[in-house]
């Protein structure tokens, strides 16, 4: 019987193969992360150079003359307003739906149907959500006779947020140990008190993270807004502006990046910079928030 | 009302009449007749899979929370069949509290752990006093009094379990069900919980499931021995039944059934 040495032998075919596949998977992992690094760096360099204080305060100038392009204040505020409207609609409905799926449904055909529907909705292209709201609200002028409006934009985005919120609520609640529910029910709490006072607060962290990620996703959407909120060059000054065309960072980028004028292109870069930075911030913030609440809960 | 009668003659507070419990088509326990006396500690013992925990959970309708679980027969509490369609399980659980195998305090402060149950039950008195008296009754006050605002998780396992007992006491139930309350605890904590149970016996009826026969011997007045037999059709499944129910002394010293004798002497289980 031949005794092999116990020392590691580089030339053995299994060791060569092992090395090869390890390097291959590292290489693929690097390629996968490259686009993110390039996109973010490119936008940071191109857009970062355009950041000025006036950018945040001025209205954009209409393209066509060689004047200064102005700022992106209406689009910035518009994105905030539209995302807020979307959150106001999607968070209660989504959390409520998630509660039904995780707490009340008994795995019957109705809940299966809802889960399936939510998965399908998550896969619906965002432009379809835009066209749907266009057909439902914009073209019918059903909202106080207004056509394109920030409100319609918010509704379109809420459709996109909904599946994320429902799924994370559902999954977050399922992670809550059953013992905790039994404990509460065992001392005579009703189902509703148990959910409101025990289960939801325990799952708050994962639900909040999901909600924040849903908001971040919605904030960057363009296609649904083109059909619903359209675009506006003017400051948002009052409540009634909700029912008129409303600008947003994403649509501003879409409009101005295609203009033949340099000034508008630069504005689009600046807007990209701000959009990317805010979405990154929100993502990182939600992670820090999650980690923070996790460590405090175990004390 | 119960407190008055229990001294002279112990009355039946809870009765099982021909109760059979199934999970889906699988029958877990069948044909149980059992009377629990007010003011007693009754322990349910038996080998794994004999259905003693299932029976315990049936007593305050916790089995409702397990899908496919169904019960035949009647469970009489206070003259009412708690499985009657008109009965509200929430009300049943307010009067028959439960302590679980794993200590499961709420992720709240110690104070809130106690106050939560009392508040939802419409308690309007002095909450500080209730928290203190409940923790005292559960023999965990000295460990908790300086950190009432700390999380319930900051306590050790045994203290957490006594906190859970205190939480159950705070809603002033008539019966306390305990599902192997000491199986996750060390011997010292177990001893403390047993002392707590002796204290509680003065005011409450306690029904406890335990795997520990010494514990049953130490704490209980009455003992019900459950056993499991294979189905008659012989497909290998087992169904639990009540083999013997008597005073703890008799069960451990002179059991009538051969299986009881074998179980308590450690021949199987």
Coordinates of C-alpha atoms in Angstrom, one line a residue:
Chain A
X1 CA 0.0 0.0 0.0
X2 CA 1.4 3.4 -1.0
X3 CA 1.4 6.0 1.8
X4 CA 0.9 9.5 0.6
X5 CA 2.6 12.3 2.5
X6 CA 0.4 14.2 4.9
X7 CA 1.7 17.5 3.6
X8 CA -0.3 19.6 1.2
X9 CA 0.7 18.9 -2.3
X10 CA 0.1 21.7 -4.8
X11 CA 0.3 19.5 -7.9
X12 CA -2.3 17.0 -7.0
X13 CA -5.2 17.2 -9.5
X14 CA -7.8 17.7 -6.8
X15 CA -5.9 20.6 -5.3
X16 CA -5.3 22.2 -8.7
X17 CA -9.0 21.8 -9.5
X18 CA -9.9 23.3 -6.1
X19 CA -7.7 26.3 -6.6
X20 CA -9.1 26.9 -10.1
X21 CA -12.7 26.9 -9.0
X22 CA -12.0 29.1 -6.0
X23 CA -10.4 31.7 -8.2
X24 CA -13.1 31.4 -10.8
X25 CA -15.9 32.1 -8.2
X26 CA -13.9 35.0 -6.8
X27 CA -13.5 36.4 -10.3
X28 CA -17.2 36.1 -11.0
X29 CA -18.0 37.8 -7.7
X30 CA -15.8 40.7 -8.6
X31 CA -17.4 41.1 -12.0
X32 CA -20.8 41.1 -10.3
X33 CA -19.9 44.0 -8.1
X34 CA -18.1 46.0 -10.8
X35 CA -21.2 47.6 -12.4
X36 CA -22.2 49.0 -9.0
X37 CA -18.8 50.4 -8.4
X38 CA -18.5 51.9 -11.8
X39 CA -22.0 53.4 -11.9
X40 CA -21.7 54.9 -8.4
X41 CA -18.2 56.3 -9.0
X42 CA -19.1 57.7 -12.4
X43 CA -22.2 59.4 -11.1
X44 CA -20.3 60.7 -8.0
X45 CA -17.6 62.2 -10.3
X46 CA -19.8 63.6 -13.0
X47 CA -22.6 64.7 -10.7
X48 CA -20.6 65.7 -7.7
X49 CA -18.9 68.4 -9.7
X50 CA -22.3 70.0 -10.5
X51 CA -23.5 70.4 -6.9
X52 CA -24.0 74.0 -5.9
X53 CA -26.2 75.7 -3.3
X54 CA -28.5 77.2 -6.0
X55 CA -29.2 73.7 -7.2
X56 CA -31.4 73.0 -4.2
X57 CA -33.3 76.3 -4.3
X58 CA -33.9 77.2 -8.0
X59 CA -36.4 76.1 -10.6
X60 CA -35.0 74.5 -13.7
X61 CA -34.9 76.8 -16.7
X62 CA -36.7 75.5 -19.8
X63 CA -34.2 74.1 -22.3
X64 CA -33.5 75.9 -25.5
X65 CA -31.4 78.9 -24.7
X66 CA -27.8 78.9 -23.5
X67 CA -28.6 80.3 -20.2
X68 CA -27.9 78.7 -16.9
X69 CA -30.0 75.6 -16.4
X70 CA -31.2 76.6 -12.9
X71 CA -31.9 74.2 -10.0
X72 CA -33.8 71.0 -9.3
X73 CA -35.8 72.2 -6.3
X74 CA -39.3 71.3 -7.7
X75 CA -38.1 67.9 -8.7
X76 CA -36.5 67.2 -5.3
X77 CA -39.6 68.3 -3.4
X78 CA -41.8 66.5 -5.9
X79 CA -39.9 63.2 -5.3
X80 CA -40.4 63.6 -1.6
X81 CA -44.1 64.4 -2.0
X82 CA -44.8 61.6 -4.4
X83 CA -43.0 59.0 -2.3
X84 CA -44.8 60.3 0.8
X85 CA -48.2 59.8 -0.8
X86 CA -47.1 56.4 -2.0
X87 CA -46.0 55.5 1.6
X88 CA -49.3 56.8 3.1
X89 CA -51.2 54.5 0.8
X90 CA -48.9 51.4 0.7
X91 CA -47.7 51.1 4.3
X92 CA -51.1 50.7 6.0
X93 CA -52.6 48.5 3.3
X94 CA -49.4 46.4 3.0
X95 CA -48.9 46.0 6.7
X96 CA -52.6 45.1 7.1
X97 CA -52.4 42.6 4.3
X98 CA -49.2 41.1 5.8
X99 CA -50.9 40.8 9.2
X100 CA -53.8 38.9 7.6
X101 CA -51.4 36.5 5.8
X102 CA -49.2 35.8 8.8
X103 CA -51.7 35.9 11.7
X104 CA -55.2 35.3 10.6
X105 CA -55.1 33.2 7.5
X106 CA -55.0 29.4 8.1
X107 CA -53.1 28.6 4.9
X108 CA -56.3 28.1 3.0
X109 CA -56.9 28.7 -0.7
X110 CA -57.7 32.4 -0.2
X111 CA -54.3 33.2 1.5
X112 CA -52.5 31.1 -1.1
X113 CA -54.2 33.1 -3.8
X114 CA -53.1 36.4 -2.1
X115 CA -49.5 35.2 -1.7
X116 CA -49.5 34.2 -5.3
X117 CA -51.0 37.6 -6.3
X118 CA -48.4 39.5 -4.3
X119 CA -45.6 37.6 -6.0
X120 CA -47.1 38.3 -9.4
X121 CA -47.5 42.0 -8.4
X122 CA -43.9 42.1 -7.4
X123 CA -42.9 41.0 -10.9
X124 CA -45.2 43.4 -12.7
X125 CA -43.0 45.8 -14.8
X126 CA -43.2 49.3 -13.3
X127 CA -44.4 50.8 -16.5
X128 CA -47.6 48.7 -16.3
X129 CA -48.4 50.2 -12.9
X130 CA -48.0 53.6 -14.6
X131 CA -50.3 52.7 -17.5
X132 CA -52.8 51.3 -15.1
X133 CA -53.1 54.5 -13.1
X134 CA -53.1 56.5 -16.3
X135 CA -56.1 54.6 -17.5
X136 CA -57.8 54.6 -14.1
X137 CA -57.2 58.2 -12.9
X138 CA -55.4 60.4 -15.5
X139 CA -57.4 59.7 -18.6
X140 CA -60.7 59.6 -16.7
X141 CA -60.0 62.9 -14.8
X142 CA -61.7 61.2 -11.9
X143 CA -59.7 63.2 -9.3
X144 CA -61.4 66.6 -9.2
X145 CA -61.0 66.9 -12.9
X146 CA -57.2 66.9 -12.7
X147 CA -55.3 64.8 -15.2
X148 CA -51.6 64.3 -14.6
X149 CA -50.9 64.9 -10.9
X150 CA -48.5 64.2 -8.1
X151 CA -51.3 62.3 -6.4
X152 CA -51.6 59.9 -9.4
X153 CA -47.9 59.5 -9.3
X154 CA -48.0 58.5 -5.7
X155 CA -50.7 56.0 -6.4
X156 CA -48.6 54.4 -9.1
X157 CA -45.6 54.1 -6.9
X158 CA -47.7 52.7 -4.1
X159 CA -48.6 49.8 -6.3
X160 CA -44.9 49.1 -6.7
X161 CA -44.3 49.4 -2.9
X162 CA -47.2 47.2 -1.9
X163 CA -45.7 43.7 -2.6
X164 CA -42.4 44.6 -0.7
X165 CA -44.3 45.8 2.3
X166 CA -46.8 42.9 2.4
X167 CA -44.0 40.3 2.0
X168 CA -41.7 41.8 4.6
X169 CA -44.5 42.2 7.1
X170 CA -45.6 38.6 6.4
X171 CA -42.1 37.3 6.8
X172 CA -41.3 39.5 9.8
X173 CA -44.3 38.3 11.7
X174 CA -43.6 34.7 10.9
X175 CA -40.2 35.1 12.6
X176 CA -41.9 36.0 15.9
X177 CA -41.8 32.8 18.0
X178 CA -45.2 31.2 18.5
X179 CA -44.4 31.0 22.3
X180 CA -44.9 34.8 22.5
X181 CA -48.3 34.6 20.9
X182 CA -49.3 31.7 23.2
X183 CA -48.0 33.7 26.2
X184 CA -50.2 36.6 25.3
X185 CA -53.3 34.5 24.4
X186 CA -52.7 32.3 27.5
X187 CA -53.3 35.2 29.8
X188 CA -56.5 36.1 28.0
X189 CA -55.4 38.7 25.5
X190 CA -57.5 38.7 22.3
X191 CA -56.0 38.1 18.9
X192 CA -56.2 41.8 18.2
X193 CA -54.4 42.9 21.4
X194 CA -51.8 40.2 20.9
X195 CA -51.0 41.4 17.4
X196 CA -51.0 45.1 18.2
X197 CA -49.1 45.0 21.5
X198 CA -46.9 41.9 21.2
X199 CA -46.4 40.6 17.7
X200 CA -46.1 43.8 15.7
X201 CA -43.7 45.5 18.1
X202 CA -41.5 42.4 18.2
X203 CA -41.4 42.3 14.4
X204 CA -41.1 46.1 14.0
X205 CA -37.5 45.9 13.0
X206 CA -37.9 43.7 10.0
X207 CA -41.0 45.4 8.9
X208 CA -39.4 48.8 9.2
X209 CA -36.4 47.6 7.1
X210 CA -38.7 46.3 4.4
X211 CA -40.7 49.5 4.3
X212 CA -37.6 51.6 4.0
X213 CA -36.3 49.4 1.2
X214 CA -39.7 49.6 -0.5
X215 CA -39.6 53.4 -0.3
X216 CA -36.1 53.5 -1.7
X217 CA -37.1 51.4 -4.6
X218 CA -40.2 53.5 -5.4
X219 CA -38.2 56.8 -5.1
X220 CA -36.1 55.8 -8.1
X221 CA -38.8 54.8 -10.4
X222 CA -39.3 56.7 -13.7
X223 CA -41.6 54.9 -16.0
X224 CA -44.7 55.0 -13.8
X225 CA -44.2 58.7 -13.2
X226 CA -44.0 59.6 -16.9
X227 CA -47.6 58.3 -17.2
X228 CA -49.0 59.8 -14.1
X229 CA -47.1 62.8 -12.5
X230 CA -45.5 63.9 -15.8
X231 CA -43.1 66.8 -15.1
X232 CA -43.2 70.4 -13.9
X233 CA -40.8 73.2 -14.0
X234 CA -42.4 75.2 -11.2
X235 CA -42.1 75.3 -7.4
X236 CA -44.5 73.3 -5.3
X237 CA -46.1 75.9 -3.1
X238 CA -49.4 74.6 -1.8
X239 CA -51.7 71.7 -1.3
X240 CA -53.5 72.2 -4.5
X241 CA -50.3 71.6 -6.4
X242 CA -50.8 67.9 -5.6
X243 CA -53.5 67.8 -8.3
X244 CA -51.3 69.2 -11.1
X245 CA -48.3 67.9 -12.9
X246 CA -45.4 67.3 -10.6
X247 CA -41.7 67.0 -11.2
X248 CA -39.5 64.3 -9.8
X249 CA -35.8 63.6 -9.8
X250 CA -36.2 60.4 -11.9
X251 CA -38.3 62.1 -14.6
X252 CA -36.0 65.2 -14.6
X253 CA -33.0 62.9 -15.3
X254 CA -35.0 61.2 -18.1
X255 CA -36.0 64.6 -19.7
X256 CA -32.8 66.5 -19.3
X257 CA -30.3 63.8 -20.1
X258 CA -31.9 63.6 -23.6
X259 CA -31.7 67.3 -24.2
X260 CA -29.0 68.5 -26.7
X261 CA -28.0 71.3 -24.4
X262 CA -25.0 71.0 -22.1
X263 CA -26.5 72.9 -19.2
X264 CA -29.5 70.6 -19.0
X265 CA -27.3 67.5 -19.2
X266 CA -25.3 68.8 -16.3
X267 CA -28.5 69.3 -14.3
X268 CA -29.4 65.7 -15.1
X269 CA -26.0 64.5 -13.7
X270 CA -26.5 66.6 -10.6
X271 CA -30.0 65.1 -10.1
X272 CA -28.6 61.5 -10.6
X273 CA -26.0 62.3 -8.0
X274 CA -28.6 63.4 -5.4
X275 CA -30.9 60.5 -6.2
X276 CA -28.2 57.9 -5.9
X277 CA -26.8 59.4 -2.7
X278 CA -30.3 59.6 -1.1
X279 CA -31.1 56.0 -2.0
X280 CA -27.7 54.8 -0.7
X281 CA -28.2 56.8 2.5
X282 CA -31.7 55.3 3.0
X283 CA -30.4 51.8 2.5
X284 CA -27.4 52.2 4.8
X285 CA -29.6 54.0 7.3
X286 CA -32.1 51.1 7.4
X287 CA -29.2 48.6 8.0
X288 CA -27.7 50.7 10.8
X289 CA -31.2 51.1 12.2
X290 CA -31.8 47.3 12.1
X291 CA -28.4 46.6 13.7
X292 CA -29.0 49.2 16.4
X293 CA -32.5 48.0 17.4
X294 CA -31.2 44.4 17.4
X295 CA -28.5 45.1 19.9
X296 CA -30.7 47.1 22.2
X297 CA -33.4 44.4 22.2
X298 CA -31.2 41.7 23.6
X299 CA -30.1 43.8 26.6
Chain B
X1 CA -66.8 31.4 46.1
X2 CA -64.3 28.7 45.4
X3 CA -62.2 29.7 48.4
X4 CA -65.1 29.2 50.8
X5 CA -66.0 25.8 49.6
X6 CA -62.6 24.3 49.2
X7 CA -61.8 24.0 52.9
X8 CA -64.7 21.9 53.8
X9 CA -65.3 19.8 50.7
X10 CA -63.3 20.1 47.6
X11 CA -65.6 20.6 44.7
X12 CA -65.0 19.8 41.0
X13 CA -63.8 22.9 39.3
X14 CA -63.0 21.3 35.9
X15 CA -64.3 18.1 34.5
X16 CA -63.5 16.2 31.4
X17 CA -66.3 14.0 30.2
X18 CA -65.5 11.5 27.5
X19 CA -63.0 13.8 25.8
X20 CA -61.2 12.7 22.7
X21 CA -58.8 15.0 20.9
X22 CA -57.5 14.5 17.3
X23 CA -55.0 16.2 15.1
X24 CA -56.6 15.9 11.6
X25 CA -57.5 12.2 11.3
X26 CA -54.9 11.2 13.8
X27 CA -56.4 10.6 17.3
X28 CA -54.1 11.8 20.0
X29 CA -56.1 11.0 23.2
X30 CA -59.4 9.2 23.6
X31 CA -62.2 8.8 26.1
X32 CA -60.7 10.8 29.0
X33 CA -62.9 11.2 32.1
X34 CA -61.2 13.4 34.7
X35 CA -62.3 15.6 37.6
X36 CA -60.0 18.4 38.9
X37 CA -60.8 19.5 42.4
X38 CA -60.6 23.1 43.4
X39 CA -57.5 24.0 45.4
X40 CA -55.6 20.9 44.5
X41 CA -52.4 20.5 42.6
X42 CA -53.0 17.8 40.0
X43 CA -50.2 16.5 38.0
X44 CA -50.5 14.7 34.6
X45 CA -47.7 12.2 34.0
X46 CA -47.0 9.6 31.4
X47 CA -44.6 8.6 28.6
X48 CA -44.0 10.9 25.6
X49 CA -46.8 10.9 23.1
X50 CA -49.5 9.9 25.6
X51 CA -51.3 13.2 25.1
X52 CA -50.9 14.8 28.5
X53 CA -49.9 18.1 27.1
X54 CA -52.7 17.9 24.5
X55 CA -55.1 17.4 27.3
X56 CA -53.7 20.3 29.3
X57 CA -54.0 22.6 26.3
X58 CA -57.5 21.5 25.8
X59 CA -58.4 22.9 29.3
X60 CA -58.2 26.5 28.2
X61 CA -58.7 26.1 24.5
X62 CA -55.1 26.7 23.6
X63 CA -55.5 23.8 21.1
X64 CA -57.7 26.2 19.1
X65 CA -54.4 27.7 17.9
X66 CA -53.2 24.5 16.4
X67 CA -54.6 23.9 13.0
X68 CA -56.6 20.7 12.5
X69 CA -56.9 20.1 16.2
X70 CA -60.4 19.0 17.2
X71 CA -62.1 17.8 20.4
X72 CA -65.0 15.6 21.1
X73 CA -66.8 15.4 24.4
X74 CA -67.3 18.1 27.0
X75 CA -65.0 20.1 29.2
X76 CA -67.1 21.5 32.1
X77 CA -65.7 24.6 33.8
X78 CA -67.9 26.4 36.3
X79 CA -70.9 24.5 34.9
X80 CA -70.3 25.5 31.4
X81 CA -69.0 23.4 28.5
X82 CA -66.1 25.5 27.3
X83 CA -66.4 23.9 23.9
X84 CA -69.9 25.2 23.5
X85 CA -70.2 27.3 20.3
X86 CA -71.3 30.4 22.3
X87 CA -68.2 30.4 24.5
X88 CA -65.6 33.0 23.9
X89 CA -62.1 31.4 24.2
X90 CA -60.6 34.7 25.3
X91 CA -62.8 34.7 28.4
X92 CA -61.9 31.1 29.1
X93 CA -58.2 31.9 29.0
X94 CA -58.7 34.9 31.3
X95 CA -60.0 32.5 34.0
X96 CA -57.7 29.6 33.2
X97 CA -54.2 31.0 32.8
X98 CA -51.3 29.1 31.4
X99 CA -47.5 28.8 32.0
X100 CA -45.5 27.2 29.2
X101 CA -42.5 24.9 28.9
X102 CA -40.1 27.5 27.7
X103 CA -40.0 30.7 29.7
X104 CA -41.6 33.2 27.3
X105 CA -41.6 36.7 28.8
X106 CA -42.7 39.5 26.5
X107 CA -39.9 41.7 25.0
X108 CA -40.9 44.4 27.4
X109 CA -39.8 45.6 30.9
X110 CA -40.5 43.3 33.9
X111 CA -43.1 45.8 35.1
X112 CA -44.9 45.8 31.7
X113 CA -44.8 42.0 31.6
X114 CA -47.0 41.9 34.6
X115 CA -49.1 45.0 33.8
X116 CA -49.9 44.0 30.3
X117 CA -52.2 41.1 31.2
X118 CA -53.8 43.1 34.0
X119 CA -54.5 46.1 31.8
X120 CA -56.1 44.2 29.0
X121 CA -58.3 42.5 31.6
X122 CA -59.6 45.9 32.6
X123 CA -57.6 46.2 35.9
X124 CA -58.1 49.7 37.3
X125 CA -56.5 49.5 40.8
X126 CA -53.0 50.3 41.9
X127 CA -50.8 48.8 39.2
X128 CA -47.6 49.2 41.3
X129 CA -49.2 47.3 44.1
X130 CA -50.4 44.5 41.7
X131 CA -47.0 44.2 40.1
X132 CA -45.4 43.9 43.5
X133 CA -47.9 41.4 44.9
X134 CA -47.8 39.2 41.8
X135 CA -44.0 39.1 41.8
X136 CA -44.0 38.3 45.5
X137 CA -46.5 35.5 45.1
X138 CA -44.3 34.0 42.4
X139 CA -41.3 34.4 44.7
X140 CA -39.3 36.5 42.3
X141 CA -39.8 39.9 43.9
X142 CA -36.4 40.1 45.6
X143 CA -34.6 39.5 42.4
X144 CA -36.8 42.0 40.4
X145 CA -37.5 44.8 42.7
X146 CA -34.5 46.9 41.8
X147 CA -34.8 46.5 38.0
X148 CA -38.5 46.6 37.2
X149 CA -37.8 48.7 34.2
X150 CA -35.2 46.3 32.8
X151 CA -36.2 43.9 30.0
X152 CA -37.7 40.6 31.0
X153 CA -34.9 38.9 29.1
X154 CA -32.3 40.3 31.6
X155 CA -33.4 37.7 34.1
X156 CA -32.1 34.1 34.3
X157 CA -34.2 31.2 32.9
X158 CA -35.6 30.3 36.3
X159 CA -36.4 33.9 37.1
X160 CA -38.0 34.4 33.7
X161 CA -40.2 31.4 34.4
X162 CA -41.3 32.8 37.7
X163 CA -41.9 36.1 36.0
X164 CA -44.2 34.2 33.6
X165 CA -46.0 32.7 36.6
X166 CA -46.3 36.2 38.2
X167 CA -47.7 37.4 34.9
X168 CA -50.3 34.7 35.0
X169 CA -51.2 35.4 38.6
X170 CA -51.7 39.0 37.8
X171 CA -54.8 38.3 35.8
X172 CA -56.3 36.5 38.9
X173 CA -57.2 33.3 37.1
X174 CA -59.1 30.5 38.9
X175 CA -56.9 27.8 37.5
X176 CA -53.3 27.9 36.5
X177 CA -52.1 25.3 33.9
X178 CA -48.4 24.5 33.7
X179 CA -46.9 22.7 30.8
X180 CA -43.6 21.2 32.0
X181 CA -42.7 24.5 33.6
X182 CA -39.4 23.2 34.9
X183 CA -38.1 21.2 32.0
X184 CA -35.9 24.0 30.8
X185 CA -34.6 24.9 34.2
X186 CA -31.8 23.8 36.5
X187 CA -32.5 22.0 39.8
X188 CA -32.3 25.1 42.1
X189 CA -34.7 27.0 39.9
X190 CA -37.0 24.0 39.8
X191 CA -37.0 23.8 43.6
X192 CA -37.9 27.5 43.8
X193 CA -40.8 27.1 41.3
X194 CA -42.0 24.1 43.3
X195 CA -42.0 26.3 46.5
X196 CA -43.9 28.9 44.5
X197 CA -46.5 26.3 43.6
X198 CA -47.0 25.4 47.2
X199 CA -47.6 29.0 48.0
X200 CA -50.0 29.4 45.1
X201 CA -52.0 26.4 46.1
X202 CA -53.6 28.5 48.9
X203 CA -55.4 30.6 46.3
X204 CA -55.4 28.7 43.0
X205 CA -56.1 25.4 41.5
X206 CA -53.0 24.2 39.6
X207 CA -52.8 21.5 36.9
X208 CA -49.3 20.6 35.9
X209 CA -47.8 18.4 33.2
X210 CA -44.5 17.0 34.2
X211 CA -42.0 14.4 32.9
X212 CA -40.3 14.4 36.3
X213 CA -42.0 11.8 38.5
X214 CA -40.2 13.1 41.6
X215 CA -41.7 16.5 40.9
X216 CA -45.2 15.0 40.7
X217 CA -44.6 13.3 44.0
X218 CA -43.3 16.4 45.6
X219 CA -45.9 18.9 44.5
X220 CA -49.2 17.3 43.7
X221 CA -52.2 16.1 45.6
X222 CA -53.6 14.1 42.8
X223 CA -51.9 12.4 39.9
X224 CA -53.3 11.3 36.6
X225 CA -51.2 8.7 34.7
X226 CA -51.6 8.7 30.9
X227 CA -50.4 5.9 28.8
X228 CA -50.4 5.3 25.0
X229 CA -51.4 2.1 23.3
X230 CA -51.1 1.1 19.6
X231 CA -54.2 1.4 17.5
X232 CA -56.3 -1.7 17.3
X233 CA -55.9 -1.7 13.5
X234 CA -52.2 -2.1 14.1
X235 CA -50.7 0.5 11.7
X236 CA -48.2 1.5 14.3
X237 CA -49.7 4.8 15.5
X238 CA -50.4 5.3 19.2
X239 CA -53.3 6.8 21.0
X240 CA -53.2 8.1 24.5
X241 CA -55.6 7.3 27.3
X242 CA -56.0 7.9 30.9
X243 CA -54.7 4.8 32.6
X244 CA -55.2 5.8 36.3
X245 CA -56.2 8.7 38.3
X246 CA -55.9 8.8 42.1
X247 CA -54.2 10.6 44.9
X248 CA -50.5 11.0 44.4
X249 CA -49.8 8.8 47.4
X250 CA -51.8 5.9 46.0
X251 CA -50.4 6.3 42.5
X252 CA -46.8 6.1 43.8
X253 CA -47.3 3.6 46.6
X254 CA -50.0 1.2 45.5
X255 CA -51.1 1.8 41.9
X256 CA -53.9 -0.4 40.7
X257 CA -52.7 -0.7 37.1
X258 CA -49.7 -2.7 36.2
X259 CA -48.6 -0.1 33.6
X260 CA -48.6 2.6 36.2
X261 CA -46.4 0.5 38.5
X262 CA -44.0 -0.1 35.6
X263 CA -43.9 3.5 34.6
X264 CA -43.2 4.9 38.0
X265 CA -40.6 2.3 38.7
X266 CA -38.8 3.4 35.5
X267 CA -39.4 0.2 33.4
X268 CA -40.5 2.3 30.4
X269 CA -41.2 5.9 29.5

